[in-house]
Coordinates of C-alpha atoms in Angstrom, one line a residue:
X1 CA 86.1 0.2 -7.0
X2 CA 84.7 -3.6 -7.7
X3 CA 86.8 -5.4 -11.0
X4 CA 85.5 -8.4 -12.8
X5 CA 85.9 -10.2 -15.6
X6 CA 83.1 -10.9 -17.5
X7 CA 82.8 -13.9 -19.8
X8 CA 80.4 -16.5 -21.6
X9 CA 79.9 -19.2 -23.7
X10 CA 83.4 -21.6 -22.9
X11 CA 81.3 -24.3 -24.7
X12 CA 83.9 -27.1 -22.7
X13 CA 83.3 -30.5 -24.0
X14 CA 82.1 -29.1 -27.4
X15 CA 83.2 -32.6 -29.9
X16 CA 83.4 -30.2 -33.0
X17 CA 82.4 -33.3 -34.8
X18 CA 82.3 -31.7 -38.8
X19 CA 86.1 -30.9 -38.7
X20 CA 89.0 -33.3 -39.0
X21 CA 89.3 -35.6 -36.1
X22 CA 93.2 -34.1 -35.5
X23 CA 91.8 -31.0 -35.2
X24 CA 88.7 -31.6 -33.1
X25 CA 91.2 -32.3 -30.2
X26 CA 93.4 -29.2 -30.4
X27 CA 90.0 -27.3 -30.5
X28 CA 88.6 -28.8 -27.3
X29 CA 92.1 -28.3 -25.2
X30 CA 91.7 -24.8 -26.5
X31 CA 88.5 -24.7 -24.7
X32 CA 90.0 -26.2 -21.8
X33 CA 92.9 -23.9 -21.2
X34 CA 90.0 -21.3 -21.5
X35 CA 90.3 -21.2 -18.1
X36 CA 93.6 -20.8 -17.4
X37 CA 94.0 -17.7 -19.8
X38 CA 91.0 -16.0 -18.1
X39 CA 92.2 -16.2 -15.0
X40 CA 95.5 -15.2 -16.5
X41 CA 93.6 -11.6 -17.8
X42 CA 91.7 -11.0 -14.9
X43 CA 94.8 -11.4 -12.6
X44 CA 96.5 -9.0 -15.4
X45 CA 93.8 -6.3 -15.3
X46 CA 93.5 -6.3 -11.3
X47 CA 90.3 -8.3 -11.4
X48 CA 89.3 -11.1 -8.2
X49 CA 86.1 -12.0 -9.4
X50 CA 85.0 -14.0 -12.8
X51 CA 81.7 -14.2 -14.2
X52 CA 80.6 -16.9 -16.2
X53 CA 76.9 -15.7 -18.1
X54 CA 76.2 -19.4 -19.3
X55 CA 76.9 -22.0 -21.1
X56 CA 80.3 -23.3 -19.2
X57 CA 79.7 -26.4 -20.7
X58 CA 78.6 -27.3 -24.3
X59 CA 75.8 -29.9 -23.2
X60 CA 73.5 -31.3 -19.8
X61 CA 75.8 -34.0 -20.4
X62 CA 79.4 -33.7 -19.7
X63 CA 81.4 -36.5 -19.2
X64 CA 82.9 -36.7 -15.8
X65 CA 86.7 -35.9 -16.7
X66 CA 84.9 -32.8 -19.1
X67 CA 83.5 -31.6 -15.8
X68 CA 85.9 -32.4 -13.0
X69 CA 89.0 -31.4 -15.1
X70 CA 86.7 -27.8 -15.3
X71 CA 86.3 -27.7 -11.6
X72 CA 89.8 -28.6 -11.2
X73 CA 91.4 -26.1 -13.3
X74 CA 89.0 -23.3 -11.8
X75 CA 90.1 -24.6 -8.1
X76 CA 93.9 -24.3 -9.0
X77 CA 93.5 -20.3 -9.1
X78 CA 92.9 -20.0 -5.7
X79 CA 93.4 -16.5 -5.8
X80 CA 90.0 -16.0 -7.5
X81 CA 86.5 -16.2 -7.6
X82 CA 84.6 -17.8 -10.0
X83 CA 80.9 -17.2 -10.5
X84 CA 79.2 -20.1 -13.0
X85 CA 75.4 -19.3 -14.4
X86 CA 73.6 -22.6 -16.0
X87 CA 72.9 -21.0 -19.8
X88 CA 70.6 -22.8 -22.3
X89 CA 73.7 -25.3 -23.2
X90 CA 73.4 -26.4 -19.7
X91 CA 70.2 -25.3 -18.2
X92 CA 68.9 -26.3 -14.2
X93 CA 67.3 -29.5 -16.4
X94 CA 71.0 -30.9 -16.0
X95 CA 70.0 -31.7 -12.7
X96 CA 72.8 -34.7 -12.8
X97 CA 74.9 -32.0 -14.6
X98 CA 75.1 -29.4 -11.5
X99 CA 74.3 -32.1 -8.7
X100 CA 77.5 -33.5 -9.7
X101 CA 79.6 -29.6 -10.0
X102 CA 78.0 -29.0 -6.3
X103 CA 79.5 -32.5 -4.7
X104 CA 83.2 -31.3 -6.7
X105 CA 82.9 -27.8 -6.0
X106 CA 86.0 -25.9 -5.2
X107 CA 85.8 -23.3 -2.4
X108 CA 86.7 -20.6 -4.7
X109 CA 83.5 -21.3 -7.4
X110 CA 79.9 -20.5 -6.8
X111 CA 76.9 -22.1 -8.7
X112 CA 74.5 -19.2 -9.6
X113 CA 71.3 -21.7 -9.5
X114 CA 68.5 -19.4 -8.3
X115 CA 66.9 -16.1 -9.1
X116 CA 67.7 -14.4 -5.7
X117 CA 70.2 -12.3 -4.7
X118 CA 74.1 -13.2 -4.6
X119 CA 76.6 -11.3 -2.2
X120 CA 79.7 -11.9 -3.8
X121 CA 82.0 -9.4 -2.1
X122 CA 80.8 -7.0 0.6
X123 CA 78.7 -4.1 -0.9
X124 CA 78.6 -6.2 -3.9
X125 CA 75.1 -8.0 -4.7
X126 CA 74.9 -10.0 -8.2
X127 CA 71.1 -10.9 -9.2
X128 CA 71.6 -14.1 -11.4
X129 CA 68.8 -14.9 -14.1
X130 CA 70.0 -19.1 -14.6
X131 CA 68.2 -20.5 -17.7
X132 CA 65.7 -22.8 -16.7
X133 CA 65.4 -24.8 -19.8
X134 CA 67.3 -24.8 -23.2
X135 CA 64.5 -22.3 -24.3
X136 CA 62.6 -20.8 -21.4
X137 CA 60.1 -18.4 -23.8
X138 CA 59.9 -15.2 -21.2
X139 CA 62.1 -12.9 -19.6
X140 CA 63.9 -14.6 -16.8
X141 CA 65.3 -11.4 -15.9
X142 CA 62.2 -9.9 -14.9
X143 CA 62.5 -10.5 -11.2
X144 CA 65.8 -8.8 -10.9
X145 CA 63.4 -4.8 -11.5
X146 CA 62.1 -5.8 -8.0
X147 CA 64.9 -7.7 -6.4
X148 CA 65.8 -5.8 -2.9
X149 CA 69.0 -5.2 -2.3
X150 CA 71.0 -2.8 0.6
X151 CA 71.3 1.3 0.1
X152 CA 74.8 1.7 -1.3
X153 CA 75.5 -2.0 -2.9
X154 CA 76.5 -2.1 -6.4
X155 CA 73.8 -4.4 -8.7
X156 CA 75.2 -6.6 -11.0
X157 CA 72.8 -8.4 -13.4
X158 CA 73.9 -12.1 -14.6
X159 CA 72.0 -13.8 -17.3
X160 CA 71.7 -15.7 -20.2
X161 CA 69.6 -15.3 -23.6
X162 CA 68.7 -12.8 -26.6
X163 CA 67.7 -9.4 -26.3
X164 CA 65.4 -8.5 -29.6
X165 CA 65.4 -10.9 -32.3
X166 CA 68.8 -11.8 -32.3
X167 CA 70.1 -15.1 -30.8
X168 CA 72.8 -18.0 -31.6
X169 CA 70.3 -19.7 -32.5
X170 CA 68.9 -16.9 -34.7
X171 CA 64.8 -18.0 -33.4
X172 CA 64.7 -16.5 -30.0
X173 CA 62.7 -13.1 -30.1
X174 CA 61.9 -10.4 -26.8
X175 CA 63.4 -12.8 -24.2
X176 CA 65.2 -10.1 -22.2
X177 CA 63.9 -6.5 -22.5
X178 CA 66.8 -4.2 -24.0
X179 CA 66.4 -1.8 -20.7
X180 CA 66.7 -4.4 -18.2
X181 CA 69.7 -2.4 -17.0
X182 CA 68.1 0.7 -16.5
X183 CA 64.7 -0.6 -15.3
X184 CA 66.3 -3.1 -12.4
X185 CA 68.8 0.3 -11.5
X186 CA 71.4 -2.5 -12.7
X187 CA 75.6 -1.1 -12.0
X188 CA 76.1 -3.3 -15.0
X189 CA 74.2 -6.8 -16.9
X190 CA 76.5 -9.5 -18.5
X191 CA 75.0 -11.5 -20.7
X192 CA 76.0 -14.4 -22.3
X193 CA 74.7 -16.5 -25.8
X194 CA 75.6 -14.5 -28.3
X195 CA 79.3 -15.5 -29.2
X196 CA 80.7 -12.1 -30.9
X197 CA 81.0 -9.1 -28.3
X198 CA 78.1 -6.3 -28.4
X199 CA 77.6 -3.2 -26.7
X200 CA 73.7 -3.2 -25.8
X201 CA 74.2 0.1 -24.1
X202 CA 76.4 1.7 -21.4
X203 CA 75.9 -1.3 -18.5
X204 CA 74.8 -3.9 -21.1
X205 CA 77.1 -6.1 -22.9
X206 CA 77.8 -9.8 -24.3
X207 CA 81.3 -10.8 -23.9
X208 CA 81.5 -13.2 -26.8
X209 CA 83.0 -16.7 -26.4
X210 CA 86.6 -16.3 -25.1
X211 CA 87.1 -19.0 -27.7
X212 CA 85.8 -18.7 -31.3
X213 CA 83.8 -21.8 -32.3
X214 CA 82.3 -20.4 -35.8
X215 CA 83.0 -18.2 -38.8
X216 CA 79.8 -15.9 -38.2
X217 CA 81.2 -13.2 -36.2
X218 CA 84.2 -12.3 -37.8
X219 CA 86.0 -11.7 -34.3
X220 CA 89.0 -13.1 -32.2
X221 CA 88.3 -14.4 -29.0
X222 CA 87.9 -11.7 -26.1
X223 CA 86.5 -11.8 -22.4
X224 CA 85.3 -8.3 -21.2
X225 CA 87.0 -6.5 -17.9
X226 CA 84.3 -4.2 -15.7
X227 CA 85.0 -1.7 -13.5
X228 CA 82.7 -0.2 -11.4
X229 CA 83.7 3.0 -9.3
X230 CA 80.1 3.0 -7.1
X231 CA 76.2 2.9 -7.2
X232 CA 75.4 4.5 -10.3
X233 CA 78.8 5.3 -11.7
X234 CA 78.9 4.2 -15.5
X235 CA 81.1 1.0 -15.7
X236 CA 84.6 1.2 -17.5
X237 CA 84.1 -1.9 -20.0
X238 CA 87.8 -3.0 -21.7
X239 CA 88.2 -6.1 -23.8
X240 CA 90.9 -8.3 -23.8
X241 CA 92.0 -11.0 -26.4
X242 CA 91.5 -14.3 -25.1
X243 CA 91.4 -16.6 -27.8
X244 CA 94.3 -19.4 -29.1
X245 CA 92.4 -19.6 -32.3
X246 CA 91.3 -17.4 -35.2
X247 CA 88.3 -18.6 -37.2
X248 CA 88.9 -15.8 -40.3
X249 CA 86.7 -15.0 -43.4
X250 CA 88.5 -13.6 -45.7
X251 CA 86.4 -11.7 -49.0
X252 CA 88.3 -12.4 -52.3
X253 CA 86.7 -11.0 -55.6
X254 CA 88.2 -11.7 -58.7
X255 CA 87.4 -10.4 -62.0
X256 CA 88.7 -11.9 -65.6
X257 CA 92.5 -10.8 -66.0
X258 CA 93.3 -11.6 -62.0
X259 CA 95.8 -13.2 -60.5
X260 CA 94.4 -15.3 -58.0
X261 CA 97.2 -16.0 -56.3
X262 CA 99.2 -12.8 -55.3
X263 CA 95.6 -11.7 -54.6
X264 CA 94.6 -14.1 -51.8
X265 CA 98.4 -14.1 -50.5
X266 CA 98.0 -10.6 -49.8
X267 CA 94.8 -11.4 -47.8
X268 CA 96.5 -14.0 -45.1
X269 CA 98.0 -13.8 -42.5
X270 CA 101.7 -15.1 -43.2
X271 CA 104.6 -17.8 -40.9
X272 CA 103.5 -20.1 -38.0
X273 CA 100.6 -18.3 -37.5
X274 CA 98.5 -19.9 -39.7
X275 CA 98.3 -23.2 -37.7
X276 CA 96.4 -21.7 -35.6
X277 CA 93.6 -20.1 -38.3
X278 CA 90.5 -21.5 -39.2
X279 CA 90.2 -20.1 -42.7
X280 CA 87.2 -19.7 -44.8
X281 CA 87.7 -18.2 -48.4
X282 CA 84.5 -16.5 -49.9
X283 CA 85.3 -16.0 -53.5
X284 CA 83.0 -13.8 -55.7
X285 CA 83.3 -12.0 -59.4
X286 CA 83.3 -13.2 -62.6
X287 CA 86.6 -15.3 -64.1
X288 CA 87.5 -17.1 -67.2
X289 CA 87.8 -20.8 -66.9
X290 CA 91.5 -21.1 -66.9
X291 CA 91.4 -17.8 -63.9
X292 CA 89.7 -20.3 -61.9
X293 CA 91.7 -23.4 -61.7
X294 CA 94.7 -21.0 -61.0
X295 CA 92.7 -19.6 -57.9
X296 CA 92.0 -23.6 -57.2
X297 CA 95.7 -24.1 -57.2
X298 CA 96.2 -21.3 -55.1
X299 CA 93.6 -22.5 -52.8
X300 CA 95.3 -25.8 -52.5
X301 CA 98.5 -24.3 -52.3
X302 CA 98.3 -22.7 -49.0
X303 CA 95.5 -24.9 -47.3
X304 CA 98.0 -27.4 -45.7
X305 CA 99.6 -24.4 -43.7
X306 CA 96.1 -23.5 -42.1
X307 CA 94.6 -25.4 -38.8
X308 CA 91.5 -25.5 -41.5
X309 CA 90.7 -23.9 -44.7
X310 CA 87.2 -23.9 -46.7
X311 CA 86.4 -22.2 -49.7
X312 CA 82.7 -20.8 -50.5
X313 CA 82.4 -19.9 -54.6
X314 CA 78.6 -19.5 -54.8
X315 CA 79.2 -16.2 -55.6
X316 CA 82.2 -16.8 -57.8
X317 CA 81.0 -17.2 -61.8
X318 CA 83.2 -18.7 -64.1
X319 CA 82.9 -17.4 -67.8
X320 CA 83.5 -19.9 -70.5
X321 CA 84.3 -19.5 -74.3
X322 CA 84.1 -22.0 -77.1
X323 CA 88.4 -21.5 -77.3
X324 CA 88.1 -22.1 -73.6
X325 CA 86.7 -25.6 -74.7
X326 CA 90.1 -26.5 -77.3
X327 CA 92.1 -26.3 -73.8
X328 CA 90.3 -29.6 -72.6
X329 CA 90.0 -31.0 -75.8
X330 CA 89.8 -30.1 -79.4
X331 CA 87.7 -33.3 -80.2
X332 CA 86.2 -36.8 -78.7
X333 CA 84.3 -37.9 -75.8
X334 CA 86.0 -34.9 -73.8
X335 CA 84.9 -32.3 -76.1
X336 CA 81.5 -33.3 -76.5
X337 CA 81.1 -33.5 -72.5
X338 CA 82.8 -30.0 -72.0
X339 CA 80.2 -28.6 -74.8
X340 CA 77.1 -30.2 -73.2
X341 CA 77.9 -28.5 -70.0
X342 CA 78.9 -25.2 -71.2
X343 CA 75.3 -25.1 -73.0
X344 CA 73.8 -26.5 -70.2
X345 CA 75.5 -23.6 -67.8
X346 CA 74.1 -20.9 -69.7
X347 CA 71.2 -22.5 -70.7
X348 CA 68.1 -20.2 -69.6
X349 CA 65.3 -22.6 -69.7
X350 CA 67.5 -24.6 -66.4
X351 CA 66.9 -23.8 -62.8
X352 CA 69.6 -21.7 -61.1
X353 CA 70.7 -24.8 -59.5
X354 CA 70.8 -26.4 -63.1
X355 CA 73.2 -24.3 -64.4
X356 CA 75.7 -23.7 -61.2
X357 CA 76.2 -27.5 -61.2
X358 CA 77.0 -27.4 -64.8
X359 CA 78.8 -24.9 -64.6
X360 CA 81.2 -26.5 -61.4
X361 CA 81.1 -29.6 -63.2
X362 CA 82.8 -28.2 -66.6
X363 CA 85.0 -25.9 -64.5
X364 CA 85.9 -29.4 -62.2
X365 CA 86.5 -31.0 -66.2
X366 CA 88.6 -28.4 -66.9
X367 CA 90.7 -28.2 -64.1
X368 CA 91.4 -32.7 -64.3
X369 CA 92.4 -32.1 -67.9
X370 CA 94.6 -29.4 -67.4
X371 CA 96.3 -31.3 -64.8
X372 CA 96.6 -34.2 -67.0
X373 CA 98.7 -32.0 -69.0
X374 CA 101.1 -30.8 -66.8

C-alpha cells in the first residue's frame, strides 16, 4: 500500500492586487500556511509522501523570503516528503526561480525538473511531465506511454495542464490526451491547473487549489488523498478540506412583492464565520424600484461582516412606475431627471447598454433621495 497526498496550484506569492490591501495580506498568509495544513492531512490520513502537480508559486519571480519561507516551512515537516513539479505559473524558464530552490533545498523536497523517471519510495516510480514554458502547445506527457520502469513498480503520472478544451485559462485545447492514464499503464495521474477538483476517470484527477483564489468553481479548498494497494489496483481517491477561506456565490432571485432581506439572510452563512467568506451576490428577477434599494440596504447591511462581499445585478431588472417617480419627487429638477431616465430605460430605439445604465442610474437617484428622507 503506497499513500499520497495529491495537491496543486498553492499559487504562494499571489499579490491579489484587485481586493482591499487589508485583505490581500490575510489571503497570501492563507497561502502560506498552505503548507502547514497539508502536511497536517497527509499526516492525518497516513500519507508520507506529497505531490505538488504545479504551480507552487504564483510567478518565475518570487521574491526570496516568498521562496525560502516555502522551502522553510516544507523542511520543518521532516517527517515527509515533498515532491514540487514546475507548472505553467512557474515553468523550467524560471531558471533563477528553481536554481535558487535547488541551492535552499531541504533534504525532505525533491524538484521534479525532468521527463524521466523518479523513484520516490522503493517499488514506487513517479514519471513527472514539468511544464516547459507558461504554454508548451503539445502533450508533455507523451513520453511517460514509453517511459520504462521495473515489473511490479507502481506508475504514478505527475503533470501539469488541460485535458480537452478546458483550462484556467479557458484557451488551452488537446494538451494532455484524456487516456494518458490508461495508455502509459499509469497506477494513478495528478494533475494540476485547473483550481476546482475533477474526476477525469478512475486514476485521473485535478486536486483543485488547496486554497480558493476565485469565485468560478463554487468549491472550498481540498487536497486529494491516494491510495494505491498494487500495480493495477484502482486507487482509493478521498478529498479532504484544506482551505481557510471560502470564496461563495450565492444565487438570489427576487421577484416584485420580495423581501430582500429575510431572503438573502437565509442564504449566508451566519457568526464569526463570515470573516472568513469571500462573498459574491448574483441577483436576478424583476423588482419594483423601492424592492431594490431595500435589497441595496440589505446588501450593505451585512457586507462589513464578510472578509469581501460583491454584488453582480446584470440580471436583476428593476420595474419602474410613474407613482414610483412621486417617491423621488413630485416636481422640479428631480422629477424631470427621474422621468428622462425612466423613458430612456425602456426606451426601445436605445442599445441594451443604453437602457441598463438608465435604468441603474434612476434606480441609483432613487435610492439618494430616499435616503435623504430618512
Amino acid at each position: 500500500m503506497f499513500r499520497f497526498l495529491h495537491s496543486s496550484d498553492l499559487h504562494i506569492g499571489k499579490r491579489f492586487g484587485n481586493l482591499p490591501e487589508d485583505l490581500r495580506g490575510r489571503l497570501r498568509e492563507a497561502r502560506h500556511e498552505t503548507i502547514h495544513r497539508l502536511a497536517d492531512k497527509a499526516r492525518t490520513h497516513g500519507a508520507e509522501t506529497i505531490l505538488l502537480a504545479g504551480d507552487t508559486f504564483d510567478t518565475e519571480t518570487p521574491t526570496p523570503s516568498v521562496l525560502r519561507q516555502a522551502l522553510a516551512a516544507m523542511g520543518d515537516h521532516k517527517s515527509l516528503s515533498w515532491v514540487i513539479l514546475p507548472g505553467n505559473h512557474d515553468s523550467l524558464m524560471a531558471d533563477e526561480l528553481w536554481a535558487a530552490a535547488a541551492g535552499y533545498l531541504p533534504g525532505n523536497v525533491l524538484l521534479a525538473m525532468a521527463p524521466e523517471p523518479m523513484l520516490i519510495r522503493p517499488g514506487v516510480m513517479l514519471l513527472p511531465a514539468p511544464c516547459t514554458t507558461r504554454r508548451p502547445g503539445r502533450d508533455l506527457t507523451e513520453w511517460m506511454d514509453q517511459a520504462a520502469t521495473a515489473q511490479g513498480d507502481l506508475r504514478i503520472g505527475l503533470a501539469h495542464g488541460a485535458i480537452q478544451s478546458f483550462s484556467e485559462d479557458d484557451i488551452a485545447s488537446d494538451i494532455i490526451a484524456p487516456n494518458r492514464a490508461a495508455r502509459a499503464g499509469l497506477d494513478y495521474l495528478a494533475l494540476g491547473d485547473w483550481h476546482g477538483r475533477v474526476r477525469v476517470d478512475e486514476r485521473t484527477w485535478y486536486s483543485g487549489a488547496p486554497e480558493p483564489d476565485r469565485f468560478k468553481h463554487r468549491k472550498p479548498g481540498h487536497a486529494l488523498v491516494v491510495a494505491l494497494a498494487g500495480p493495477g489496483a484502482p486507487p482509493d481517491v478521498a478529498p479532504v478540506e484544506t482551505g481557510i477561506f471560502d470564496w461563495q456565490t450565492v444565487d438570489l432571485h427576487l421577484l416584485s412583492g420580495d423581501d430582500a432581506a429575510p431572503a438573502l439572510a437565509g442564504l449566508l452563512a451566519t457568526g464569526s464565520i463570515r470573516r472568513q467568506i469571500l462573498l459574491r451576490i448574483v441577483a436576478s428577477g424583476r423588482v419594483r424600484l423601492p424592492e431594490r434599494t431595500a435589497f441595496e440596504r440589505a446588501v450593505e447591511a451585512i457586507a462589513p461582516e464578510f472578509a469581501h462581499a460583491i454584488v453582480e445585478t446584470e440580471e436583476l431588472a428593476t420595474e419602474c412606475e410613474i407613482g414610483d417617480l412621486d417617491l423621488i419627487d413630485g416636481a422640479g429638477a428631480l422629477r424631470q431627471a427621474a422621468e428622462i431616465l425612466l423613458t430612456e430605460s425602456v426606451d426601445p430605439a436605445r442599445a441594451a447598454g443604453e437602457r441598463e445604465i438608465a435604468s441603474e442610474a434612476l434606480a441609483r437617484l432613487f435610492s439618494y433621495c430616499e435616503a435623504m428622507q430618512l
